[in-house]
């Protein structure tokens, strides 16, 4: 297994015990270990670089208090900055708009988009007593539409009846109309995914966004994707202006570096985490927990 950051830093810093404050040389030695820890946790390289610069600035000149070791002190500075980066100004999914509130779910195929759509719908319905309608816009994969309908039945949330031959935009319009007429509070649009980011996928999602004017655009992303997470997050945010992230597979054995990369690159809050395949395995994001995991 990985050495924790605490163990690594004990090695390089604890010889400083009893000295007054951390010098630039001490900090730069410590930062080599921090860098290694972040890269092993699969945080993207440019994100690591920026993060290290911020932390170094705080650590140089910091007074070493007698009650803690220099290693513990640096770990605390790193941990606090990590929590801050991951979680500053995080807000839950917002429904503060006129009903039916449109929520657009976007992401790559296999990221867990459809599952997360159904999980979130169930949560809004069960916890917040909202009447939710879900619609799949994946016109190229009838199986994806079927999957959402099956999950809807499973969680007791209505799905828009499937009509073949309609475009994604037409389905979105039909969903909004049905939600209005049916007195729904929320309408969730599960857009089509692809295995990689491509222009056609983005163009379609942009059109859907235009006609549906969503209150939230949530990017569903796999926490285990590591370095690719940055490319994905950047592309979706640039094209669509996402309002938040839902990270899936946080129950897997990844170290969670993708969370930091995506948060740092988009500047958008992580609103939800998926922690399993079951329909109730959706939680609010807890920056402390992910920070702990990233640092090992
Ligand atoms: P989509 O192609 O993005 O719509 O992906 P799906 O929603 O079909 O999910 C793909 C697979 O990932 C399914 O087997 C899901 O059960 C699984 N999955 C989704 N979210 C999670 C999660 O948070 N944890 C785990 N372990 N599996 C998940």
CSV table of C-alpha atoms and ligand atoms in Angstrom, one decimal:
chain,number,residue,atom,x,y,z
A,1,UNK,CA,0.0,0.0,0.0
A,2,UNK,CA,0.9,3.7,-0.2
A,3,UNK,CA,2.8,5.3,2.5
A,4,UNK,CA,0.8,8.1,4.1
A,5,UNK,CA,1.9,11.7,3.6
A,6,UNK,CA,2.5,11.9,7.3
A,7,UNK,CA,5.0,9.0,7.2
A,8,UNK,CA,6.8,10.4,4.2
A,9,UNK,CA,7.1,13.9,5.7
A,10,UNK,CA,8.3,12.5,9.0
A,11,UNK,CA,11.3,11.1,7.2
A,12,UNK,CA,12.3,14.4,5.5
A,13,UNK,CA,11.2,17.0,8.1
A,14,UNK,CA,11.4,15.6,11.6
A,15,UNK,CA,15.1,16.3,11.7
A,16,UNK,CA,14.0,19.9,12.0
A,17,UNK,CA,12.4,19.4,15.3
A,18,UNK,CA,13.1,22.2,17.7
A,19,UNK,CA,14.1,24.7,15.0
A,20,UNK,CA,12.0,27.8,14.9
A,21,UNK,CA,10.4,28.0,11.5
A,22,UNK,CA,10.4,26.2,8.1
A,23,UNK,CA,12.9,27.5,5.6
A,24,UNK,CA,12.5,27.5,1.8
A,25,UNK,CA,14.8,24.5,1.5
A,26,UNK,CA,12.9,22.5,4.1
A,27,UNK,CA,9.6,23.2,2.4
A,28,UNK,CA,10.9,22.4,-1.1
A,29,UNK,CA,12.2,19.1,0.2
A,30,UNK,CA,8.8,18.4,1.8
A,31,UNK,CA,7.0,19.4,-1.4
A,32,UNK,CA,8.7,16.7,-3.4
A,33,UNK,CA,6.9,14.2,-1.1
A,34,UNK,CA,3.6,16.0,-1.4
A,35,UNK,CA,4.0,16.0,-5.2
A,36,UNK,CA,4.7,12.3,-5.2
A,37,UNK,CA,1.7,11.6,-3.0
A,38,UNK,CA,-0.7,13.7,-5.3
A,39,UNK,CA,0.6,12.1,-8.5
A,40,UNK,CA,0.2,8.6,-7.0
A,41,UNK,CA,-3.4,9.6,-6.1
A,42,UNK,CA,-3.8,10.3,-9.9
A,43,UNK,CA,-4.1,14.1,-9.6
A,44,UNK,CA,-3.4,15.8,-13.0
A,45,UNK,CA,0.1,17.2,-13.4
A,46,UNK,CA,-0.8,20.9,-13.9
A,47,UNK,CA,-3.2,20.7,-11.0
A,48,UNK,CA,-0.4,19.3,-8.8
A,49,UNK,CA,1.9,22.1,-9.9
A,50,UNK,CA,-0.6,24.9,-8.9
A,51,UNK,CA,-1.5,23.2,-5.7
A,52,UNK,CA,2.1,22.8,-4.6
A,53,UNK,CA,2.8,26.5,-5.4
A,54,UNK,CA,-0.1,27.6,-3.2
A,55,UNK,CA,0.9,25.3,-0.3
A,56,UNK,CA,4.6,26.2,-0.5
A,57,UNK,CA,3.7,29.8,-0.1
A,58,UNK,CA,1.8,29.1,3.1
A,59,UNK,CA,4.5,26.8,4.5
A,60,UNK,CA,7.6,28.8,4.0
A,61,UNK,CA,8.3,30.8,7.2
A,62,UNK,CA,5.6,29.0,9.2
A,63,UNK,CA,6.5,28.7,12.8
A,64,UNK,CA,7.0,25.2,14.1
A,65,UNK,CA,5.0,25.0,17.2
A,66,UNK,CA,6.5,22.8,19.9
A,67,UNK,CA,3.5,20.5,20.3
A,68,UNK,CA,3.6,19.2,16.8
A,69,UNK,CA,6.4,17.9,14.5
A,70,UNK,CA,7.3,19.8,11.4
A,71,UNK,CA,5.9,16.8,9.4
A,72,UNK,CA,2.5,17.1,11.1
A,73,UNK,CA,2.5,20.8,10.5
A,74,UNK,CA,3.0,20.5,6.8
A,75,UNK,CA,0.5,17.7,6.6
A,76,UNK,CA,-2.0,20.0,8.2
A,77,UNK,CA,-1.3,22.9,5.8
A,78,UNK,CA,-1.6,20.5,2.8
A,79,UNK,CA,-4.8,18.9,4.2
A,80,UNK,CA,-6.5,22.3,4.9
A,81,UNK,CA,-5.6,23.6,1.5
A,82,UNK,CA,-6.9,20.4,-0.1
A,83,UNK,CA,-10.2,20.6,1.8
A,84,UNK,CA,-10.5,24.3,0.8
A,85,UNK,CA,-9.8,23.6,-2.9
A,86,UNK,CA,-12.2,20.6,-2.9
A,87,UNK,CA,-15.0,22.1,-0.9
A,88,UNK,CA,-15.0,25.9,-0.7
A,89,UNK,CA,-18.4,27.2,-1.6
A,90,UNK,CA,-19.9,23.8,-2.2
A,91,UNK,CA,-23.7,23.9,-2.4
A,92,UNK,CA,-26.2,21.1,-2.8
A,93,UNK,CA,-28.2,20.6,-6.0
A,94,UNK,CA,-30.4,23.7,-6.3
A,95,UNK,CA,-34.1,23.7,-7.1
A,96,UNK,CA,-34.5,27.4,-6.6
A,97,UNK,CA,-36.3,28.2,-9.9
A,98,UNK,CA,-39.8,28.1,-11.3
A,99,UNK,CA,-41.3,24.6,-11.5
A,100,UNK,CA,-40.7,22.4,-13.4
A,101,UNK,CA,-37.0,22.9,-12.7
A,102,UNK,CA,-35.0,21.5,-15.5
A,103,UNK,CA,-31.8,19.6,-14.6
A,104,UNK,CA,-29.5,18.5,-17.4
A,105,UNK,CA,-27.3,15.5,-16.8
A,106,UNK,CA,-24.2,15.3,-19.0
A,107,UNK,CA,-21.1,13.1,-19.2
A,108,UNK,CA,-19.3,10.3,-21.0
A,109,UNK,CA,-20.9,6.9,-21.7
A,110,UNK,CA,-20.2,4.6,-18.8
A,111,UNK,CA,-19.6,7.4,-16.3
A,112,UNK,CA,-22.8,6.4,-14.4
A,113,UNK,CA,-24.9,9.2,-15.9
A,114,UNK,CA,-28.2,7.2,-16.2
A,115,UNK,CA,-27.7,5.6,-12.8
A,116,UNK,CA,-27.0,8.9,-11.2
A,117,UNK,CA,-30.0,10.5,-12.9
A,118,UNK,CA,-32.3,7.9,-11.3
A,119,UNK,CA,-30.6,8.1,-7.9
A,120,UNK,CA,-30.9,11.8,-7.8
A,121,UNK,CA,-34.6,11.7,-8.9
A,122,UNK,CA,-35.3,9.2,-6.2
A,123,UNK,CA,-33.6,11.4,-3.6
A,124,UNK,CA,-35.5,14.5,-4.6
A,125,UNK,CA,-38.7,12.6,-4.6
A,126,UNK,CA,-38.1,10.7,-1.3
A,127,UNK,CA,-36.3,13.4,0.7
A,128,UNK,CA,-37.6,16.6,-0.7
A,129,UNK,CA,-41.0,15.3,-1.7
A,130,UNK,CA,-40.7,16.6,-5.2
A,131,UNK,CA,-42.6,15.3,-8.1
A,132,UNK,CA,-40.0,14.3,-10.7
A,133,UNK,CA,-40.1,13.4,-14.3
A,134,UNK,CA,-37.1,11.8,-16.1
A,135,UNK,CA,-36.4,11.6,-19.8
A,136,UNK,CA,-33.6,9.9,-21.7
A,137,UNK,CA,-32.4,11.8,-24.7
A,138,UNK,CA,-30.1,9.1,-26.0
A,139,UNK,CA,-31.6,8.6,-29.4
A,140,UNK,CA,-28.7,6.4,-30.7
A,141,UNK,CA,-29.0,3.9,-27.9
A,142,UNK,CA,-32.5,2.5,-27.4
A,143,UNK,CA,-31.0,0.4,-24.6
A,144,UNK,CA,-30.1,3.5,-22.7
A,145,UNK,CA,-33.7,4.7,-22.9
A,146,UNK,CA,-35.0,1.4,-21.7
A,147,UNK,CA,-32.5,1.4,-18.9
A,148,UNK,CA,-33.8,4.7,-17.6
A,149,UNK,CA,-37.4,3.4,-17.8
A,150,UNK,CA,-36.4,0.3,-15.9
A,151,UNK,CA,-34.7,2.3,-13.2
A,152,UNK,CA,-37.7,4.7,-13.0
A,153,UNK,CA,-40.0,1.8,-12.3
A,154,UNK,CA,-37.5,0.5,-9.7
A,155,UNK,CA,-37.4,3.7,-7.8
A,156,UNK,CA,-41.0,4.8,-8.4
A,157,UNK,CA,-40.2,7.9,-10.5
A,158,UNK,CA,-42.0,8.6,-13.8
A,159,UNK,CA,-40.2,8.5,-17.1
A,160,UNK,CA,-41.3,10.2,-20.3
A,161,UNK,CA,-42.9,7.6,-22.6
A,162,UNK,CA,-40.5,6.6,-25.3
A,163,UNK,CA,-41.4,7.8,-28.8
A,164,UNK,CA,-39.1,6.6,-31.6
A,165,UNK,CA,-37.9,8.8,-34.3
A,166,UNK,CA,-37.6,12.0,-32.3
A,167,UNK,CA,-34.4,14.1,-32.0
A,168,UNK,CA,-32.9,14.8,-28.6
A,169,UNK,CA,-34.1,18.4,-28.8
A,170,UNK,CA,-37.7,17.2,-29.6
A,171,UNK,CA,-37.6,14.8,-26.6
A,172,UNK,CA,-36.4,17.6,-24.4
A,173,UNK,CA,-39.2,19.8,-25.5
A,174,UNK,CA,-41.8,17.1,-25.0
A,175,UNK,CA,-40.4,16.4,-21.5
A,176,UNK,CA,-40.7,20.1,-20.5
A,177,UNK,CA,-44.2,20.2,-21.9
A,178,UNK,CA,-45.3,17.0,-20.1
A,179,UNK,CA,-43.7,18.3,-16.9
A,180,UNK,CA,-45.6,21.6,-17.1
A,181,UNK,CA,-48.9,19.9,-17.9
A,182,UNK,CA,-48.4,17.2,-15.3
A,183,UNK,CA,-47.6,19.6,-12.5
A,184,UNK,CA,-44.1,18.2,-11.9
A,185,UNK,CA,-41.6,20.1,-9.7
A,186,UNK,CA,-38.4,18.8,-11.5
A,187,UNK,CA,-37.7,17.5,-15.0
A,188,UNK,CA,-34.4,15.6,-15.4
A,189,UNK,CA,-32.9,15.3,-18.8
A,190,UNK,CA,-30.4,12.4,-19.3
A,191,UNK,CA,-28.4,13.4,-22.3
A,192,UNK,CA,-26.6,10.9,-24.6
A,193,UNK,CA,-23.1,9.9,-23.7
A,194,UNK,CA,-20.2,8.8,-25.9
A,195,UNK,CA,-17.0,7.0,-25.2
A,196,UNK,CA,-14.9,10.1,-25.8
A,197,UNK,CA,-15.7,13.8,-26.0
A,198,UNK,CA,-16.7,14.5,-29.6
A,199,UNK,CA,-18.1,17.6,-31.5
A,200,UNK,CA,-21.4,15.9,-32.4
A,201,UNK,CA,-22.1,15.0,-28.8
A,202,UNK,CA,-21.3,18.5,-27.6
A,203,UNK,CA,-23.3,20.2,-30.3
A,204,UNK,CA,-26.3,18.1,-29.4
A,205,UNK,CA,-26.0,18.8,-25.7
A,206,UNK,CA,-25.6,22.6,-26.5
A,207,UNK,CA,-28.8,22.5,-28.5
A,208,UNK,CA,-30.7,20.7,-25.7
A,209,UNK,CA,-29.4,23.2,-23.2
A,210,UNK,CA,-30.7,26.1,-25.4
A,211,UNK,CA,-34.2,24.8,-25.5
A,212,UNK,CA,-34.4,23.5,-22.0
A,213,UNK,CA,-32.7,26.4,-20.1
A,214,UNK,CA,-31.6,24.1,-17.3
A,215,UNK,CA,-31.2,25.4,-13.7
A,216,UNK,CA,-28.4,22.8,-13.1
A,217,UNK,CA,-26.1,21.3,-15.6
A,218,UNK,CA,-24.4,18.4,-13.8
A,219,UNK,CA,-21.4,16.7,-15.2
A,220,UNK,CA,-21.4,13.0,-14.1
A,221,UNK,CA,-17.8,11.8,-14.0
A,222,UNK,CA,-16.1,8.6,-12.9
A,223,UNK,CA,-13.8,9.2,-9.9
A,224,UNK,CA,-11.5,6.4,-11.2
A,225,UNK,CA,-10.6,8.1,-14.5
A,226,UNK,CA,-7.5,9.9,-13.2
A,227,UNK,CA,-5.8,12.1,-15.6
A,228,UNK,CA,-8.5,11.9,-18.3
A,229,UNK,CA,-10.9,13.5,-15.9
A,230,UNK,CA,-9.3,16.9,-16.6
A,231,UNK,CA,-9.8,16.7,-20.4
A,232,UNK,CA,-13.4,15.6,-19.9
A,233,UNK,CA,-14.3,18.2,-17.3
A,234,UNK,CA,-12.6,21.0,-19.3
A,235,UNK,CA,-14.4,20.1,-22.5
A,236,UNK,CA,-17.9,19.8,-20.9
A,237,UNK,CA,-17.5,23.0,-18.9
A,238,UNK,CA,-16.3,25.0,-21.9
A,239,UNK,CA,-19.1,23.8,-24.2
A,240,UNK,CA,-22.0,23.8,-21.7
A,241,UNK,CA,-21.0,25.8,-18.6
A,242,UNK,CA,-21.6,23.1,-16.0
A,243,UNK,CA,-23.0,24.2,-12.6
A,244,UNK,CA,-21.6,21.2,-10.7
A,245,UNK,CA,-20.2,17.7,-10.7
A,246,UNK,CA,-21.5,14.4,-9.6
A,247,UNK,CA,-18.6,12.0,-9.0
A,248,UNK,CA,-19.3,8.3,-9.3
A,249,UNK,CA,-17.5,5.1,-8.1
A,250,UNK,CA,-16.2,6.8,-5.0
A,251,UNK,CA,-16.7,3.4,-3.5
A,252,UNK,CA,-13.9,2.0,-5.8
A,253,UNK,CA,-10.3,1.7,-4.7
A,254,UNK,CA,-9.1,4.8,-6.5
A,255,UNK,CA,-7.4,7.5,-4.5
A,256,UNK,CA,-9.8,10.2,-5.6
A,257,UNK,CA,-7.3,12.5,-7.4
A,258,UNK,CA,-9.8,13.0,-10.2
A,259,UNK,CA,-12.0,14.9,-7.7
A,260,UNK,CA,-9.3,17.5,-7.1
A,261,UNK,CA,-8.4,17.7,-10.8
A,262,UNK,CA,-11.9,18.4,-11.9
A,263,UNK,CA,-12.7,20.8,-9.1
A,264,UNK,CA,-9.6,22.7,-9.8
A,265,UNK,CA,-9.9,22.8,-13.6
A,266,UNK,CA,-13.6,23.8,-13.7
A,267,UNK,CA,-13.9,25.8,-10.5
A,268,UNK,CA,-17.3,24.2,-10.1
A,269,UNK,CA,-18.5,22.5,-7.0
A,270,UNK,CA,-18.7,18.8,-6.5
A,271,UNK,CA,-22.3,18.3,-5.4
A,272,UNK,CA,-22.8,14.6,-5.2
A,273,UNK,CA,-20.9,11.4,-4.9
A,274,UNK,CA,-22.0,7.9,-6.1
A,275,UNK,CA,-20.9,5.2,-3.7
A,276,UNK,CA,-22.3,2.1,-5.2
A,277,UNK,CA,-24.6,0.5,-7.7
A,278,UNK,CA,-27.7,0.6,-5.5
A,279,UNK,CA,-30.3,3.3,-6.0
A,280,UNK,CA,-29.7,4.8,-2.6
A,281,UNK,CA,-25.9,4.9,-3.0
A,282,UNK,CA,-25.8,8.7,-3.5
A,283,UNK,CA,-24.3,11.1,-0.9
A,284,UNK,CA,-23.5,14.7,-0.4
A,285,UNK,CA,-19.9,15.5,-1.2
A,286,UNK,CA,-17.6,15.5,1.9
A,287,UNK,CA,-14.3,17.3,1.1
A,288,UNK,CA,-12.7,16.0,4.4
A,289,UNK,CA,-13.2,12.4,3.3
A,290,UNK,CA,-11.8,12.8,-0.2
A,291,UNK,CA,-8.9,14.9,1.1
A,292,UNK,CA,-8.0,12.1,3.6
A,293,UNK,CA,-8.1,9.6,0.8
A,294,UNK,CA,-5.9,11.6,-1.6
A,295,UNK,CA,-3.3,12.0,1.1
A,296,UNK,CA,-3.3,8.3,1.9
B,1,LIG,P1,-23.9,5.8,-18.3
B,1,LIG,O1,-23.5,5.1,-19.6
B,1,LIG,O2,-23.1,6.9,-18.0
B,1,LIG,O3,-25.4,6.1,-18.3
B,1,LIG,O4,-23.6,4.7,-17.2
B,1,LIG,P2,-24.6,3.9,-16.3
B,1,LIG,O5,-25.5,4.7,-15.4
B,1,LIG,O6,-25.3,2.9,-17.2
B,1,LIG,O7,-23.6,3.1,-15.3
B,1,LIG,C1,-22.6,2.2,-15.8
B,1,LIG,C2,-22.3,1.2,-14.7
B,1,LIG,O8,-21.7,1.9,-13.6
B,1,LIG,C3,-23.5,0.5,-14.2
B,1,LIG,O9,-23.2,-0.8,-14.0
B,1,LIG,C4,-23.8,1.2,-12.8
B,1,LIG,O10,-24.4,0.4,-11.9
B,1,LIG,C5,-22.4,1.5,-12.4
B,1,LIG,N1,-22.3,2.7,-11.5
B,1,LIG,C6,-22.8,3.9,-11.6
B,1,LIG,N2,-22.5,4.7,-10.5
B,1,LIG,C7,-21.8,3.9,-9.7
B,1,LIG,C8,-21.2,4.1,-8.4
B,1,LIG,O11,-21.2,5.2,-7.8
B,1,LIG,N3,-20.5,3.1,-7.9
B,1,LIG,C9,-20.4,1.9,-8.5
B,1,LIG,N4,-19.7,0.9,-7.9
B,1,LIG,N5,-20.9,1.6,-9.7
B,1,LIG,C10,-21.6,2.6,-10.3
